[in-house]
Coordinates of C-alpha atoms in Angstrom, one line a residue:
M1252 CA 0.0 0.0 0.0
F1253 CA 1.3 3.4 -0.9
A1254 CA 0.0 6.5 0.9
T1255 CA 1.6 9.8 -0.2
T1256 CA 1.1 12.9 2.0
T1257 CA 3.1 15.7 3.6
L1258 CA 4.3 15.5 7.1
N1259 CA 5.8 18.3 9.3
P1260 CA 8.1 17.1 12.0
T1261 CA 8.4 20.6 13.6
S1262 CA 4.9 22.0 13.9
L1263 CA 2.9 18.8 13.6
T1264 CA 0.8 19.9 10.7
S1265 CA 0.2 18.6 7.2
S1266 CA -0.1 20.3 3.9
L1267 CA -2.2 19.0 1.0
I1268 CA -4.6 20.1 -1.7
S1269 CA -8.2 20.1 -0.5
G1270 CA -11.4 21.1 -2.4
F1271 CA -13.7 24.0 -1.4
P1272 CA -17.4 23.3 -1.2
F1273 CA -19.4 25.6 -3.4
S1274 CA -23.2 25.7 -3.9
P1275 CA -24.5 27.0 -7.2
S1276 CA -27.5 28.5 -5.3
S1277 CA -25.2 30.6 -3.1
P1278 CA -25.8 34.4 -3.6
I1279 CA -23.1 36.2 -5.6
Q1280 CA -22.3 39.7 -4.3
G1281 CA -21.5 42.8 -6.3
G1282 CA -22.5 41.4 -9.7
A1283 CA -19.4 39.2 -10.0
S1284 CA -19.7 36.2 -12.2
Q1285 CA -20.1 32.7 -10.6
S1286 CA -16.6 31.7 -11.8
Q1287 CA -15.0 34.8 -10.4
H1288 CA -16.8 34.3 -7.1
L1289 CA -15.7 30.7 -7.0
R1290 CA -12.0 31.6 -7.7
C1291 CA -12.0 34.3 -5.1
S1292 CA -13.7 32.2 -2.4
F1293 CA -11.4 29.3 -3.0
S1294 CA -8.3 31.4 -2.8
L1295 CA -9.3 33.4 0.3
L1296 CA -11.1 30.9 2.4
N1297 CA -8.7 28.1 1.7
M1298 CA -5.8 30.3 2.6
D1299 CA -7.6 31.2 5.8
N1300 CA -8.3 27.6 6.7
G1301 CA -4.8 26.5 5.8
V1302 CA -5.9 23.9 3.2
C1303 CA -4.8 25.6 0.0
P1304 CA -2.1 24.0 -2.1
S1305 CA 1.3 24.6 -0.7
L1306 CA 4.7 25.3 -2.2
F1307 CA 7.9 24.3 -0.4
P1308 CA 11.5 24.2 -1.4
L1309 CA 12.4 20.7 -2.7
H1310 CA 15.6 20.5 -0.7
R1311 CA 13.7 21.0 2.5
S1312 CA 11.9 17.7 2.1
K1313 CA 12.6 14.0 2.3
T1314 CA 10.8 11.0 0.9
I1315 CA 10.4 8.2 3.5
H1316 CA 9.2 4.7 3.0
L1317 CA 7.8 3.4 6.3
V1318 CA 7.8 -0.4 6.8
R1319 CA 6.4 -2.4 9.7
H1320 CA 8.4 -5.7 10.3
A1321 CA 7.0 -9.0 9.0
Q1322 CA 5.2 -11.4 11.2
G1323 CA 7.2 -12.3 14.3
I1324 CA 6.7 -15.3 16.6
H1325 CA 5.2 -13.0 19.2
N1326 CA 2.5 -11.8 16.8
V1327 CA 1.0 -15.3 16.4
D1328 CA -0.2 -15.5 20.0
G1329 CA 0.0 -11.8 20.9
D1330 CA -2.5 -10.6 18.3
K1331 CA -5.0 -13.0 19.8
N1332 CA -4.1 -12.5 23.5
Y1333 CA -2.3 -9.3 24.5
K1334 CA -0.9 -11.0 27.7
A1335 CA 1.1 -13.3 25.5
F1336 CA 3.5 -10.4 24.8
M1337 CA 4.7 -10.9 28.5
S1338 CA 6.1 -14.3 27.7
P1339 CA 9.9 -14.6 28.1
E1340 CA 10.0 -17.1 25.3
Y1341 CA 9.4 -14.2 22.9
F1342 CA 12.5 -12.3 23.9
D1343 CA 13.7 -10.3 20.9
A1344 CA 11.2 -12.2 18.7
H1345 CA 12.4 -13.4 15.3
L1346 CA 10.3 -13.8 12.1
T1347 CA 8.1 -16.8 11.5
Q1348 CA 8.2 -18.7 8.2
L1349 CA 5.1 -16.8 7.2
G1350 CA 7.0 -13.6 8.0
W1351 CA 9.8 -14.6 5.7
Q1352 CA 7.2 -15.2 2.9
Q1353 CA 5.9 -11.6 3.6
V1354 CA 9.4 -10.4 3.3
D1355 CA 9.9 -12.1 -0.1
N1356 CA 6.7 -10.6 -1.4
L1357 CA 7.6 -7.0 -0.3
R1358 CA 11.0 -7.5 -1.8
K1359 CA 9.5 -8.4 -5.1
H1360 CA 7.4 -5.3 -5.0
V1361 CA 10.3 -3.0 -4.1
H1362 CA 12.3 -4.4 -7.0
S1363 CA 9.5 -4.5 -9.6
S1364 CA 8.4 -1.0 -8.8
G1365 CA 11.9 0.3 -9.1
L1366 CA 11.8 1.6 -5.6
I1367 CA 15.1 -0.2 -4.7
K1368 CA 17.0 2.0 -7.1
S1369 CA 15.9 5.3 -5.5
I1370 CA 16.5 4.5 -1.9
D1371 CA 19.7 6.1 -0.5
L1372 CA 19.6 4.6 3.0
V1373 CA 17.7 2.0 5.0
I1374 CA 17.2 2.7 8.8
T1375 CA 16.2 -0.2 11.0
S1376 CA 15.2 -0.7 14.6
P1377 CA 17.9 -2.8 16.2
L1378 CA 15.7 -5.8 17.0
L1379 CA 15.9 -9.2 15.4
R1380 CA 12.6 -9.1 13.5
T1381 CA 13.1 -5.6 12.1
M1382 CA 16.7 -6.3 11.0
Q1383 CA 15.6 -9.6 9.4
T1384 CA 12.9 -7.7 7.5
A1385 CA 15.3 -4.9 6.5
V1386 CA 18.0 -7.1 5.1
G1387 CA 15.4 -9.5 3.5
V1388 CA 13.6 -6.7 1.7
F1389 CA 16.4 -4.2 0.8
G1390 CA 19.5 -6.4 0.9
G1391 CA 21.3 -8.2 -1.8
E1392 CA 20.7 -11.7 -3.2
A1393 CA 21.8 -15.0 -1.6
Y1394 CA 25.3 -14.9 -0.2
S1395 CA 28.0 -17.5 -0.8
D1396 CA 31.4 -17.9 0.7
K1397 CA 33.0 -17.3 -2.7
M1398 CA 31.9 -13.6 -2.6
D1399 CA 34.6 -11.2 -1.6
I1400 CA 32.2 -9.2 0.6
V1401 CA 30.8 -9.3 4.1
P1402 CA 27.2 -10.7 4.3
L1403 CA 24.3 -8.6 5.6
M1404 CA 23.0 -11.6 7.5
V1405 CA 24.6 -14.9 8.2
E1406 CA 22.9 -18.2 7.6
N1407 CA 20.2 -19.1 10.1
A1408 CA 20.5 -15.8 12.0
G1409 CA 18.1 -15.9 14.9
N1410 CA 17.0 -19.5 14.3
S1411 CA 15.5 -18.3 11.0
D1412 CA 16.5 -21.3 8.9
H1413 CA 17.1 -18.7 6.2
P1414 CA 20.2 -18.6 3.9
A1415 CA 22.7 -15.9 4.3
I1416 CA 22.0 -12.6 2.5
S1417 CA 24.6 -10.6 0.5
S1418 CA 25.4 -6.9 1.0
L1419 CA 26.2 -6.5 -2.7
D1420 CA 24.3 -3.9 -4.7
C1421 CA 22.0 -2.7 -1.9
P1422 CA 21.7 0.6 0.0
P1423 CA 23.5 0.9 3.3
I1424 CA 21.5 -0.3 6.3
V1425 CA 21.9 1.5 9.7
A1426 CA 20.5 0.5 13.0
V1427 CA 19.0 3.3 15.1
E1428 CA 17.6 3.1 18.7
L1429 CA 15.2 6.0 18.3
C1430 CA 12.8 4.0 16.1
R1431 CA 12.5 1.0 18.5
E1432 CA 9.2 -0.4 19.6
H1433 CA 7.4 0.7 22.8
L1434 CA 10.2 0.2 25.5
G1435 CA 9.9 -1.8 28.6
V1436 CA 8.0 -4.8 30.2
H1437 CA 7.4 -6.9 27.1
P1438 CA 10.4 -9.3 26.5
C1439 CA 9.7 -9.3 22.7
D1440 CA 10.8 -5.6 22.7
K1441 CA 14.1 -6.2 24.5
R1442 CA 17.2 -6.3 22.3
R1443 CA 20.3 -8.5 22.4
S1444 CA 23.7 -7.1 22.8
I1445 CA 25.2 -5.2 19.8
S1446 CA 28.1 -7.6 19.9
E1447 CA 25.8 -10.5 19.3
Y1448 CA 24.0 -8.6 16.5
R1449 CA 27.3 -7.8 14.8
C1450 CA 28.0 -11.5 14.4
L1451 CA 24.5 -12.1 13.0
F1452 CA 24.4 -9.0 10.7
P1453 CA 28.0 -8.3 9.8
A1454 CA 27.4 -5.6 7.2
V1455 CA 24.7 -3.7 9.1
D1456 CA 26.0 -0.4 10.6
F1457 CA 25.6 -0.3 14.4
S1458 CA 27.9 2.7 14.9
L1459 CA 25.1 5.0 16.0
I1460 CA 24.2 2.8 19.0
E1461 CA 26.2 3.8 22.1
S1462 CA 25.6 1.0 24.5
D1463 CA 26.4 -2.7 23.8
D1464 CA 23.8 -3.8 26.3
D1465 CA 20.1 -2.8 26.2
V1466 CA 20.0 0.0 28.8
L1467 CA 16.7 1.5 27.4
W1468 CA 14.4 -1.5 28.2
K1469 CA 13.2 -1.8 31.8
A1470 CA 11.5 -4.9 33.1
D1471 CA 9.0 -3.0 35.3
V1472 CA 8.5 0.3 33.4
R1473 CA 6.8 0.7 30.1
E1474 CA 7.0 3.9 28.0
T1475 CA 3.8 5.9 27.9
K1476 CA 2.1 6.6 24.6
D1477 CA 3.1 10.2 24.8
E1478 CA 6.7 9.2 25.4
V1479 CA 6.7 7.0 22.3
A1480 CA 5.2 9.8 20.3
A1481 CA 7.9 12.3 21.6
R1482 CA 10.6 9.8 20.7
G1483 CA 9.1 9.4 17.3
M1484 CA 9.1 13.2 16.7
N1485 CA 12.8 13.3 17.8
F1486 CA 13.4 10.6 15.2
M1487 CA 11.6 12.6 12.5
N1488 CA 13.7 15.7 13.3
W1489 CA 16.9 13.6 13.3
L1490 CA 16.1 12.5 9.8
F1491 CA 16.8 16.0 8.6
T1492 CA 20.3 15.9 9.9
R1493 CA 21.0 13.2 7.3
K1494 CA 22.2 14.0 3.9
E1495 CA 20.1 11.3 2.2
K1496 CA 17.0 12.4 0.4
E1497 CA 15.1 9.1 0.1
I1498 CA 15.1 6.8 3.2
A1499 CA 13.4 3.5 4.0
I1500 CA 12.6 2.9 7.7
V1501 CA 11.9 -0.6 9.1
T1502 CA 10.2 -0.3 12.5
H1503 CA 7.3 -1.4 14.6
S1504 CA 3.5 -1.1 14.8
G1505 CA 3.3 0.8 18.1
F1506 CA 6.1 3.2 17.2
L1507 CA 4.5 4.0 13.8
F1508 CA 1.0 4.4 15.2
H1509 CA 1.9 6.7 18.1
T1510 CA 4.3 8.8 16.0
L1511 CA 2.0 9.2 13.0
A1512 CA -1.0 10.0 15.2
A1513 CA 0.6 13.5 15.7
F1514 CA 0.2 14.3 12.0
G1515 CA -2.6 15.1 9.7
N1516 CA -4.8 17.0 12.2
D1517 CA -5.5 19.7 9.6
C1518 CA -6.3 17.2 6.9
H1519 CA -9.5 15.6 5.7
P1520 CA -10.5 12.9 8.1
L1521 CA -9.9 10.2 5.5
V1522 CA -6.3 11.5 4.9
K1523 CA -5.7 11.6 8.7
K1524 CA -6.9 8.0 8.9
E1525 CA -4.6 7.0 6.0
I1526 CA -1.6 8.5 7.7
S1527 CA -2.2 7.1 11.2
S1528 CA -4.0 3.8 10.9
H1529 CA -2.3 0.7 12.2
F1530 CA 0.2 -1.0 9.8
A1531 CA -0.2 -4.6 8.8
N1532 CA 2.9 -6.8 9.0
C1533 CA 5.3 -6.0 6.2
E1534 CA 3.2 -3.1 5.0
L1535 CA 4.9 -0.2 3.2
R1536 CA 3.7 3.4 3.0
S1537 CA 5.5 6.1 1.2
M1538 CA 5.3 9.7 2.5
V1539 CA 7.0 13.1 2.2
I1540 CA 8.2 15.0 5.3
L1541 CA 8.9 18.8 5.3
D1542 CA 11.6 20.6 7.2
R1543 CA 9.6 23.8 8.1
G1544 CA 11.8 24.6 11.1
M1545 CA 15.2 24.6 9.2
V1546 CA 16.3 21.6 11.2
G1547 CA 18.4 20.5 8.2
S1548 CA 21.0 22.7 6.5
D1549 CA 21.2 21.1 3.1
C1550 CA 21.6 23.3 0.0
S1551 CA 19.5 22.6 -3.1
S1552 CA 21.3 20.4 -5.6
T1553 CA 18.9 21.5 -8.4
N1554 CA 18.4 25.2 -7.8
F1555 CA 20.3 27.5 -10.2
P1556 CA 21.2 31.1 -9.3
G1557 CA 20.9 32.6 -12.8
K1558 CA 22.7 35.5 -14.3
I1559 CA 25.8 33.4 -15.2
P1560 CA 27.4 35.2 -16.8
S1561 CA 25.9 38.4 -15.3
G1562 CA 24.9 41.4 -17.4
L1563 CA 22.1 43.9 -17.9
D1564 CA 18.7 42.5 -18.7
S1565 CA 17.4 45.4 -20.9
P1566 CA 15.2 47.3 -20.6
S1567 CA 14.4 46.5 -17.0
D1568 CA 18.0 46.6 -15.6
A1569 CA 18.8 49.7 -17.6
A1570 CA 15.7 51.4 -16.2
A1571 CA 16.7 50.5 -12.7
D1572 CA 20.2 51.8 -13.1
A1573 CA 18.9 55.0 -14.6
K1574 CA 16.5 55.5 -11.7
K1575 CA 19.4 55.1 -9.2
E1576 CA 21.3 57.8 -11.0
G1577 CA 18.3 60.2 -10.8
K1578 CA 17.7 60.3 -14.5
E1579 CA 14.0 59.6 -14.1

C-alpha cells in the first residue's frame, strides 16, 4: 500500500490540496460572475483555513518509506491474546516462516516498482525481527562464501532457517535506537547485545548505538504513549540531519501508530486515517516530510542562481540603473 502525504516534524501539521465546497445556489455579491466568485472564495477561504495548495523548497523535504516488520513469533499469539507479549519465550522475537514469505513478497514489489533504485539509506530498529525484515527486503541476493564481501545476514540468523544474505548492490543499512518499539516490560521488545548482532548481521552499521547492552528497556517500566510519540518526533527531526533524500525505515506497529498520530490533524479525516491507521505486518507506505523549522542545512542540488554570466537585462535593468542615477 502506498500513501503519499506531507508531514511536518516541527509544527505537527500537514499540507495537502483540498477542495472547497461551493453551492450553485449561493448568492453572488457585487455582480461578480459565478466563476470569479468561486475563484475568489477558493483562494481566500482556503488560505484562511490552511488547506490551500502549498509550495515548499524541494531540498527542505525528504521521501520516506515506512515499513512495519514482517510477522514475528510473538505476533501469532499476541495478536489474539495481549498477555502473550509478556512471555519470556518471545525475547527479541524473530520472524516466522510466514513472516519470511511476507518479506519475499515485499522484496519483489520493491524491485518490480523500481523503488530499490531510488533509496539512499535504510534505517532499521535494532531488534531481530526488524533487521531480518530490512535485510530481506532491501538487501542483496543470496550470499555465498565465494563472494569477496561481508554478508548482511549470516545463515540461520536468529534461528531463522534462512540462507545468508549478500550486501552486494544494496543501499547501506543503519541500526537506530530511536525507532524501536514501545520500550519496557514486554520481553519481545528487549534487544540482544550489539556484539551479538554484529555476528548475525556483519554488514549492518551499528555505529550510532552507544551501549552494547540494552539500557533502554526496563522490566518494570513501560513507556507511555506520549513518550513513544515524543521519541518518534525526535526521530523525524533527526532524519533532517541526514544528507540522504530518500530513506526506508523498518520499524514497529506501536512506534508507527503513536508517532504518526501526531500528524494530519488539519487534513480531511480520511487522509488523517490514511496516515495514522495501524500498519499490517510488512506493509509499506511512502510519505514526504517537510523541514519547516530549518532543522536540516542542506543546500539545493537542483536550484540554479541565474545571471551566469551576469549582465544587464534590458530594458528592466537599464531602467533600474537610470533611476538610481536620478535620470527619471
